[in-house]
Amino acid sequence: MLKIPFILFSLLLPALASAAGPDAHLALLPAGAEASLLVTDAKTGKTVYSHDAETLRPPASVQKVITALAARLQLGNEYRFNTDIETEGNDVIFRFNGDPSLRRDDIRRLVASLKRETSIIRGNVYLNGAAFDDFELADGLPWDNLGICYSAPSSSISLDDNCAVAKMVFTDNNNTQIDFQVSRDAPINIVEKLELTDGLEKRYCKFKLMADNTNQYTLGGCLGRHKIPRFLSFAIQNTELYVAEIIRRELKHAGIELQGDVIRNDRASGRIIARHESAALPELLDEMLKDSDNLIADNLLKAVGRSYYDEPGSFDNGVSAVKAVLQEKAGIDLAHAALADGSGLSRNNRMTATQIMAVMQYIYAHPELKLMDAMAEAGKSGTLRYRYSLRGDTFKGRVRGKTGTLYGTYNIAGMMSTASGSALLFVQMVTNYHHPDYHRHEKREIRNFEKKFYQSLYSMK
């Protein structure tokens, strides 16, 4: 039998207890759920705890830290998305470059600049979206979510988050007639085919949404009357059609007569007469990481592809560029990671906890990038502000990270300051999570697991 001196054994006990803790907490997950966990010392890089860290799993929105690092290294702090108005002869060109933060008021200000040049457009208005290719949806997106704003298409011609908001209300005292109040009279069409129910909704009749390429949205299935009024957010399906109509309306609002039409033409170019610039990259990354903005992430992925390859940005060249940039500039090898987008929304994405940890370690080792500061902070900001498992004074201000959630997937990658004053980097990837009583107790086990897991990390020595 191996004999260990008593003093050495006593010194090992705290470490052994800490290492055993996370394993014990895995039993809190429901049957069938799987997890990859990896914890390292932030300063030394040494592994503190590891469980199944080499298995490929969906990264979900944790993937945004990969997009953020690649964008920061390739595009630089001063990068901004530009939107220009150009003129050529009798024609006017709106040149879009994929600004995910562009708003209708920005278009209005550009049109006001145009009005100072002319009050009549004798030719056409051309929409130039050559910055990105025409494929606005990544492979692996679930079709049933495409009408919802977090699945908004990644387009060079982007406006108002590629999202329209409407309020569903009753128009009669008997609660039988429904109408929709569309924000800023957005050019969309809503068709209502709902079966209204009293009390609980029918068990096998869910609220459903269908969307088509004309920006028409059909609401069907069942909905309880008690859930009306309610706000609905619709992902714009045809960004070109949507923005063309917005521009027609803004020209009319400014008193500019358009004698031609609004047409897509990616070859049109002219003399720049007005420009709108987005916020600089750090501000975009801050919003993307704290609030998990999918459109910013996907459009930045395409911008990285465009910058690296000097061709229209796409999901394909964006993914290739991200891998190349991280290998060349950070020494991070993601050759065996399966990436399909920049947001993590595609179900085709697969990464290991080890691969994500390599990115987190680089971010921690390079504070000048300010990417760790851009992540959500437990109890204070972003997607960690109200996360159940990290509530309370113990974790408030001590944990920063990026969350990622898909159906059956609960991930976090971040940094924790422990009770002993040390800094830990961690990656949590939980997949195939499903509770038998899904609708009533969906998150009970994952909340319990996370709370115990992070308490064990906080107490680790």
Coordinates of C-alpha atoms in Angstrom, one line a residue:
M1 CA 0.0 0.0 0.0
L2 CA 1.2 3.5 -0.9
K3 CA 2.0 5.5 2.2
I4 CA 1.7 9.3 2.1
P5 CA 3.3 11.3 5.0
F6 CA 0.6 12.8 7.2
I7 CA 1.7 16.4 6.6
L8 CA 1.6 16.0 2.8
F9 CA -1.8 14.3 3.0
S10 CA -3.1 17.1 5.1
L11 CA -1.9 19.6 2.5
L12 CA -3.6 17.7 -0.3
L13 CA -7.0 17.4 1.4
P14 CA -8.3 20.9 0.4
A15 CA -7.3 20.4 -3.2
L16 CA -8.8 17.0 -3.3
A17 CA -12.0 18.2 -1.8
S18 CA -12.3 21.0 -4.3
A19 CA -11.5 18.8 -7.2
A20 CA -14.2 16.3 -6.1
G21 CA -16.8 19.0 -5.6
P22 CA -17.7 19.7 -9.2
D23 CA -17.9 16.0 -10.1
A24 CA -20.5 15.5 -7.3
H25 CA -22.6 18.4 -8.6
L26 CA -22.9 16.7 -12.1
A27 CA -25.4 14.3 -10.5
L28 CA -27.8 17.3 -10.1
L29 CA -28.4 17.4 -13.8
P30 CA -31.3 15.4 -15.2
A31 CA -30.8 12.0 -16.8
G32 CA -29.4 12.2 -20.3
A33 CA -27.7 15.6 -19.8
E34 CA -24.0 15.9 -20.6
A35 CA -21.4 18.4 -19.5
S36 CA -18.0 19.6 -20.4
L37 CA -16.3 21.6 -17.6
L38 CA -12.8 23.2 -17.6
V39 CA -11.3 25.4 -14.9
T40 CA -7.8 26.9 -15.1
D41 CA -5.7 29.3 -13.0
A42 CA -5.9 32.6 -14.8
K43 CA -2.3 33.6 -14.1
T44 CA -0.5 30.3 -14.5
G45 CA -2.7 28.6 -17.1
K46 CA -2.6 25.4 -15.1
T47 CA -5.7 23.2 -15.1
V48 CA -7.5 23.2 -11.8
Y49 CA -10.4 21.0 -12.8
S50 CA -11.4 19.2 -16.0
H51 CA -14.3 17.0 -17.1
D52 CA -14.8 15.8 -20.7
A53 CA -13.2 19.0 -22.0
E54 CA -12.3 17.5 -25.4
T55 CA -15.8 16.7 -26.5
L56 CA -17.3 18.8 -29.3
R57 CA -20.5 20.5 -28.1
P58 CA -22.7 23.4 -29.3
P59 CA -21.1 26.6 -28.0
A60 CA -24.3 28.7 -28.4
S61 CA -23.6 32.4 -27.8
V62 CA -20.4 31.7 -26.0
Q63 CA -19.1 31.6 -29.6
K64 CA -19.3 35.4 -29.6
V65 CA -16.0 35.6 -27.6
I66 CA -14.3 33.9 -30.6
T67 CA -15.9 36.4 -33.0
A68 CA -15.0 39.3 -30.7
L69 CA -11.4 38.4 -30.5
A70 CA -11.0 37.9 -34.2
A71 CA -12.7 41.2 -34.9
R72 CA -10.5 43.0 -32.5
L73 CA -7.3 41.5 -33.9
Q74 CA -8.3 41.9 -37.6
L75 CA -10.4 45.1 -37.7
G76 CA -8.8 47.2 -34.9
N77 CA -10.2 49.6 -32.4
E78 CA -11.0 52.3 -34.9
Y79 CA -13.1 50.2 -37.2
R80 CA -16.5 51.6 -38.0
F81 CA -19.3 50.6 -40.4
N82 CA -20.0 53.3 -42.9
T83 CA -23.3 54.0 -44.7
D84 CA -23.0 56.5 -47.6
I85 CA -25.2 58.5 -49.9
E86 CA -23.6 59.0 -53.4
T87 CA -24.7 60.7 -56.5
E88 CA -24.0 59.8 -60.2
G89 CA -25.8 61.8 -62.8
N90 CA -29.5 61.7 -62.1
D91 CA -29.2 58.8 -59.8
V92 CA -28.6 58.5 -56.0
I93 CA -26.9 55.6 -54.4
F94 CA -27.3 54.4 -50.8
R95 CA -24.2 52.3 -50.1
F96 CA -24.7 49.9 -47.2
N97 CA -21.8 48.1 -45.5
G98 CA -23.6 45.9 -43.0
D99 CA -23.9 48.4 -40.1
P100 CA -25.9 46.4 -37.4
S101 CA -26.5 49.5 -35.4
L102 CA -28.0 51.6 -38.3
R103 CA -31.3 53.2 -37.3
R104 CA -34.2 54.8 -39.3
D105 CA -33.2 58.2 -37.8
D106 CA -29.8 57.8 -39.3
I107 CA -31.4 57.3 -42.7
R108 CA -33.4 60.4 -42.0
R109 CA -30.3 62.4 -41.3
L110 CA -28.6 61.1 -44.5
V111 CA -31.7 62.1 -46.5
A112 CA -31.6 65.6 -45.0
S113 CA -28.1 65.9 -46.3
L114 CA -29.3 64.9 -49.7
K115 CA -32.1 67.5 -49.6
R116 CA -29.5 70.2 -49.3
E117 CA -28.2 69.0 -52.7
T118 CA -31.4 68.5 -54.5
S119 CA -35.2 68.3 -54.1
I120 CA -35.8 66.1 -57.2
I121 CA -34.2 62.8 -58.1
R122 CA -34.8 62.5 -61.8
G123 CA -33.3 59.0 -62.0
N124 CA -33.3 56.0 -59.6
V125 CA -32.3 55.4 -56.1
Y126 CA -29.9 52.4 -56.0
L127 CA -29.3 50.3 -53.0
N128 CA -25.7 49.0 -53.1
G129 CA -25.2 46.1 -50.7
A130 CA -22.0 44.7 -52.3
A131 CA -20.2 44.6 -49.0
F132 CA -21.7 41.1 -48.2
D133 CA -22.9 38.3 -50.3
D134 CA -26.6 37.6 -50.7
F135 CA -26.9 34.6 -48.3
E136 CA -28.2 36.2 -45.1
L137 CA -29.0 33.0 -43.1
A138 CA -26.3 30.7 -41.8
D139 CA -26.5 26.9 -42.4
G140 CA -28.1 25.2 -39.4
L141 CA -30.6 27.8 -38.3
P142 CA -33.9 26.2 -37.1
W143 CA -36.7 27.2 -39.5
D144 CA -39.2 27.7 -36.7
N145 CA -37.2 30.6 -35.2
L146 CA -36.6 32.6 -38.4
G147 CA -39.5 35.0 -37.8
I148 CA -38.2 36.0 -34.4
C149 CA -35.8 38.9 -34.0
Y150 CA -32.9 37.1 -32.4
S151 CA -32.7 35.2 -35.8
A152 CA -32.8 38.3 -37.9
P153 CA -30.9 37.9 -41.2
S154 CA -27.3 39.1 -41.5
S155 CA -27.5 41.5 -44.4
S156 CA -25.3 44.3 -45.8
I157 CA -28.5 46.2 -46.0
S158 CA -29.4 46.2 -42.3
L159 CA -31.7 48.6 -40.5
D160 CA -33.3 48.8 -37.0
D161 CA -31.8 45.4 -36.0
N162 CA -33.6 44.0 -39.0
C163 CA -36.6 43.8 -36.6
A164 CA -40.1 45.3 -36.5
V165 CA -42.1 45.5 -33.3
A166 CA -45.9 45.4 -33.0
K167 CA -48.4 45.5 -30.1
M168 CA -51.3 43.0 -30.3
V169 CA -54.5 44.5 -28.8
F170 CA -58.2 43.9 -28.6
T171 CA -60.4 46.4 -30.4
D172 CA -63.7 45.4 -28.8
N173 CA -65.1 45.0 -25.2
N174 CA -65.8 41.3 -25.8
N175 CA -62.1 40.5 -26.4
T176 CA -62.8 38.9 -29.7
Q177 CA -61.3 41.3 -32.3
I178 CA -57.6 41.8 -32.6
D179 CA -55.5 44.5 -34.2
F180 CA -51.8 45.3 -34.4
Q181 CA -50.1 48.6 -33.6
V182 CA -46.9 48.5 -35.6
S183 CA -44.1 50.6 -34.3
R184 CA -43.3 53.6 -36.6
D185 CA -45.6 52.1 -39.1
A186 CA -43.0 49.6 -40.2
P187 CA -43.7 48.2 -43.7
I188 CA -44.8 44.7 -42.7
N189 CA -48.1 42.9 -43.0
I190 CA -49.5 40.8 -40.2
V191 CA -52.2 38.1 -40.8
E192 CA -54.0 36.8 -37.7
K193 CA -55.4 33.2 -37.7
L194 CA -55.5 32.7 -33.9
E195 CA -57.8 30.5 -31.9
L196 CA -58.4 32.5 -28.7
T197 CA -58.8 30.5 -25.5
D198 CA -60.0 31.2 -22.0
G199 CA -57.8 30.3 -19.0
L200 CA -55.1 27.7 -19.9
E201 CA -54.1 27.3 -23.5
K202 CA -54.9 24.0 -25.2
R203 CA -52.1 21.4 -24.5
Y204 CA -51.6 20.5 -28.1
C205 CA -52.2 23.9 -29.7
K206 CA -49.3 26.3 -29.4
F207 CA -48.9 29.9 -30.5
K208 CA -47.2 29.8 -33.9
L209 CA -45.6 32.2 -36.3
M210 CA -44.9 31.9 -40.0
A211 CA -43.0 34.5 -42.1
D212 CA -42.4 34.8 -45.8
N213 CA -40.2 36.8 -48.2
T214 CA -42.6 39.6 -48.6
N215 CA -42.4 40.5 -44.9
Q216 CA -45.8 39.0 -44.2
Y217 CA -46.2 37.3 -40.8
T218 CA -49.0 34.9 -40.1
L219 CA -50.0 34.2 -36.5
G220 CA -51.7 30.9 -35.8
G221 CA -52.4 28.3 -33.2
C222 CA -53.8 29.1 -29.8
L223 CA -53.4 32.0 -27.5
G224 CA -55.1 32.7 -24.2
R225 CA -57.0 36.0 -24.0
H226 CA -55.3 36.8 -20.8
K227 CA -52.0 37.1 -22.8
I228 CA -53.3 40.1 -24.8
P229 CA -52.1 42.8 -25.1
R230 CA -48.6 41.7 -25.8
F231 CA -45.7 42.9 -27.8
L232 CA -44.3 40.9 -30.7
S233 CA -41.0 41.3 -32.5
F234 CA -40.7 40.2 -36.1
A235 CA -37.4 39.5 -37.9
I236 CA -37.4 41.2 -41.3
Q237 CA -37.3 38.5 -43.9
N238 CA -36.6 40.6 -47.0
T239 CA -34.2 43.4 -45.9
E240 CA -34.0 44.9 -49.4
L241 CA -37.7 45.2 -49.8
Y242 CA -38.1 46.6 -46.2
V243 CA -35.3 49.2 -46.5
A244 CA -36.4 50.3 -50.0
E245 CA -39.8 51.2 -48.6
I246 CA -38.3 53.0 -45.7
I247 CA -36.2 55.1 -48.0
R248 CA -39.2 56.0 -50.2
R249 CA -41.0 57.2 -47.1
E250 CA -38.0 59.2 -45.8
L251 CA -37.6 60.9 -49.2
K252 CA -41.3 61.9 -49.1
H253 CA -40.9 63.1 -45.5
A254 CA -38.0 65.3 -46.6
G255 CA -39.9 66.7 -49.5
I256 CA -37.7 65.0 -52.2
E257 CA -39.5 64.0 -55.3
L258 CA -38.4 60.6 -56.7
Q259 CA -39.2 60.2 -60.4
G260 CA -37.6 56.8 -60.8
D261 CA -37.7 53.8 -58.4
V262 CA -35.7 52.3 -55.6
I263 CA -33.7 49.4 -57.0
R264 CA -31.0 47.0 -55.8
N265 CA -27.7 47.6 -57.8
D266 CA -24.5 46.4 -56.2
R267 CA -22.4 47.9 -59.1
A268 CA -23.7 51.4 -58.7
S269 CA -21.2 54.0 -57.4
G270 CA -20.8 57.8 -57.4
R271 CA -19.5 60.8 -55.5
I272 CA -20.0 60.6 -51.7
I273 CA -22.1 63.5 -50.4
A274 CA -23.0 62.2 -46.9
R275 CA -21.8 59.5 -44.6
H276 CA -23.0 57.9 -41.4
E277 CA -20.5 56.1 -39.2
S278 CA -21.4 53.6 -36.5
A279 CA -19.8 53.6 -33.1
A280 CA -16.2 52.3 -33.0
L281 CA -15.6 48.6 -32.7
P282 CA -15.1 48.5 -28.9
E283 CA -18.6 49.9 -28.3
L284 CA -20.1 47.4 -30.7
L285 CA -18.3 44.6 -29.0
D286 CA -19.4 45.7 -25.6
E287 CA -23.1 45.5 -26.7
M288 CA -22.5 42.2 -28.5
L289 CA -20.9 40.5 -25.5
K290 CA -23.0 42.0 -22.7
D291 CA -26.4 41.7 -24.4
S292 CA -25.5 38.8 -26.7
D293 CA -26.5 40.6 -29.9
N294 CA -26.7 38.1 -32.7
L295 CA -26.8 40.6 -35.6
I296 CA -23.7 42.4 -34.5
A297 CA -21.9 39.1 -34.2
D298 CA -22.9 37.8 -37.6
N299 CA -22.2 41.1 -39.4
L300 CA -18.8 41.4 -37.7
L301 CA -18.0 37.9 -38.8
K302 CA -18.7 38.9 -42.4
A303 CA -16.8 42.1 -41.9
V304 CA -13.8 40.1 -40.8
G305 CA -14.1 37.9 -43.9
R306 CA -14.4 40.9 -46.1
S307 CA -11.3 42.5 -44.6
Y308 CA -9.2 39.4 -44.6
Y309 CA -9.9 38.2 -48.1
D310 CA -10.8 41.5 -49.8
E311 CA -14.0 40.2 -51.2
P312 CA -17.7 40.4 -50.2
G313 CA -18.2 39.1 -46.6
S314 CA -20.0 35.9 -46.1
F315 CA -20.5 33.3 -43.5
D316 CA -18.1 31.0 -45.2
N317 CA -15.2 33.4 -45.7
G318 CA -15.9 34.9 -42.3
V319 CA -15.5 31.6 -40.5
S320 CA -12.3 30.9 -42.5
A321 CA -10.9 34.3 -41.7
V322 CA -11.7 34.0 -38.0
K323 CA -9.8 30.7 -37.8
A324 CA -6.9 32.2 -39.8
V325 CA -6.7 35.4 -37.8
L326 CA -6.7 33.6 -34.4
Q327 CA -4.0 31.1 -35.6
E328 CA -1.8 33.8 -37.1
K329 CA -2.2 36.6 -34.5
A330 CA -3.0 34.7 -31.3
G331 CA -1.6 31.2 -31.9
I332 CA -5.0 29.6 -31.3
D333 CA -5.7 26.6 -33.4
L334 CA -9.4 26.1 -34.2
A335 CA -8.9 23.9 -37.2
H336 CA -11.1 21.2 -35.7
A337 CA -13.8 23.5 -34.5
A338 CA -17.0 23.4 -36.5
L339 CA -18.2 27.0 -37.0
A340 CA -21.1 28.2 -39.2
D341 CA -21.7 31.7 -38.1
G342 CA -20.5 34.4 -35.7
S343 CA -23.3 34.4 -33.2
G344 CA -23.5 30.8 -32.2
L345 CA -27.1 30.5 -33.2
S346 CA -26.5 27.8 -35.8
R347 CA -27.0 24.3 -34.6
N348 CA -24.1 23.3 -36.8
N349 CA -21.5 24.9 -34.5
R350 CA -19.3 22.6 -32.4
M351 CA -16.4 23.5 -30.1
T352 CA -14.6 21.9 -27.2
A353 CA -14.2 23.4 -23.7
T354 CA -10.5 23.3 -24.4
Q355 CA -10.8 25.4 -27.6
I356 CA -13.0 28.0 -25.8
M357 CA -10.6 28.1 -22.9
A358 CA -7.7 28.9 -25.2
V359 CA -9.6 32.0 -26.4
M360 CA -10.4 33.0 -22.8
Q361 CA -6.8 32.6 -21.7
Y362 CA -5.6 34.9 -24.5
I363 CA -8.2 37.5 -23.7
Y364 CA -7.2 37.4 -20.0
A365 CA -3.5 37.6 -20.9
H366 CA -4.1 40.7 -23.1
P367 CA -6.1 43.2 -21.0
E368 CA -5.3 46.0 -23.5
L369 CA -7.9 44.4 -25.7
K370 CA -10.5 45.2 -23.0
L371 CA -12.6 42.2 -24.0
M372 CA -12.9 40.8 -20.5
D373 CA -14.3 44.2 -19.4
A374 CA -16.8 44.0 -22.2
M375 CA -18.4 40.8 -20.9
A376 CA -21.4 40.7 -18.6
E377 CA -20.8 41.0 -14.9
A378 CA -22.7 38.9 -12.3
G379 CA -25.4 41.0 -10.6
K380 CA -24.5 44.1 -12.5
S381 CA -24.8 44.0 -16.3
G382 CA -25.9 42.1 -19.4
T383 CA -27.0 38.5 -19.4
L384 CA -25.4 37.8 -16.0
R385 CA -27.2 40.6 -14.2
Y386 CA -30.1 38.4 -13.2
R387 CA -28.8 34.9 -13.7
Y388 CA -30.3 32.8 -10.9
S389 CA -27.2 30.7 -10.2
L390 CA -25.0 33.8 -9.8
R391 CA -27.2 36.0 -7.7
G392 CA -26.2 37.3 -4.4
D393 CA -23.3 39.2 -2.8
T394 CA -21.0 36.2 -3.1
F395 CA -20.8 36.5 -6.9
K396 CA -21.8 40.1 -7.5
G397 CA -18.9 41.8 -9.3
R398 CA -16.7 38.7 -8.9
V399 CA -17.8 36.9 -12.1
R400 CA -17.5 38.2 -15.7
G401 CA -18.4 36.0 -18.6
K402 CA -20.4 35.2 -21.8
T403 CA -23.5 33.1 -21.6
G404 CA -24.8 30.8 -24.3
T405 CA -28.3 29.2 -24.4
L406 CA -30.0 27.1 -27.0
Y407 CA -32.7 24.5 -26.7
G408 CA -31.1 21.9 -24.3
T409 CA -27.8 23.9 -24.0
Y410 CA -26.6 26.0 -21.1
N411 CA -23.1 27.4 -21.4
I412 CA -21.0 30.1 -19.7
A413 CA -17.3 31.0 -20.2
G414 CA -15.7 33.6 -18.0
M415 CA -13.5 34.6 -15.1
M416 CA -14.1 34.4 -11.3
S417 CA -12.4 36.1 -8.4
T418 CA -12.4 33.5 -5.6
A419 CA -12.7 33.9 -1.8
S420 CA -9.0 33.4 -1.5
G421 CA -8.3 36.2 -4.0
S422 CA -7.1 34.1 -6.9
A423 CA -8.5 34.4 -10.4
L424 CA -10.0 31.4 -12.2
L425 CA -11.0 31.0 -15.8
F426 CA -13.9 28.6 -16.5
V427 CA -15.9 27.0 -19.3
Q428 CA -19.2 25.3 -18.7
M429 CA -20.9 23.5 -21.5
V430 CA -24.1 21.6 -20.7
T431 CA -25.9 19.9 -23.6
N432 CA -28.8 17.4 -24.1
Y433 CA -30.6 19.0 -21.1
H434 CA -34.2 18.1 -20.9
H435 CA -36.5 18.0 -17.8
P436 CA -39.4 15.5 -17.9
D437 CA -41.7 18.2 -16.7
Y438 CA -40.2 20.7 -19.1
H439 CA -42.8 23.5 -19.0
R440 CA -43.0 23.7 -15.2
H441 CA -39.5 22.9 -14.0
E442 CA -37.4 23.4 -17.1
K443 CA -34.5 25.2 -15.4
R444 CA -34.6 23.8 -11.8
E445 CA -31.8 21.3 -12.2
I446 CA -29.5 23.5 -14.3
R447 CA -29.9 26.3 -11.7
N448 CA -29.1 24.0 -8.9
F449 CA -26.1 22.6 -10.7
E450 CA -24.7 26.0 -11.6
K451 CA -25.2 27.4 -8.1
K452 CA -23.3 24.5 -6.5
F453 CA -20.6 24.4 -9.2
Y454 CA -19.8 28.1 -8.9
Q455 CA -19.9 28.0 -5.1
S456 CA -17.4 25.2 -5.2
L457 CA -15.1 27.3 -7.5
Y458 CA -15.5 30.4 -5.3
S459 CA -14.4 28.3 -2.3
M460 CA -11.6 26.6 -4.1
K461 CA -8.0 27.1 -2.8

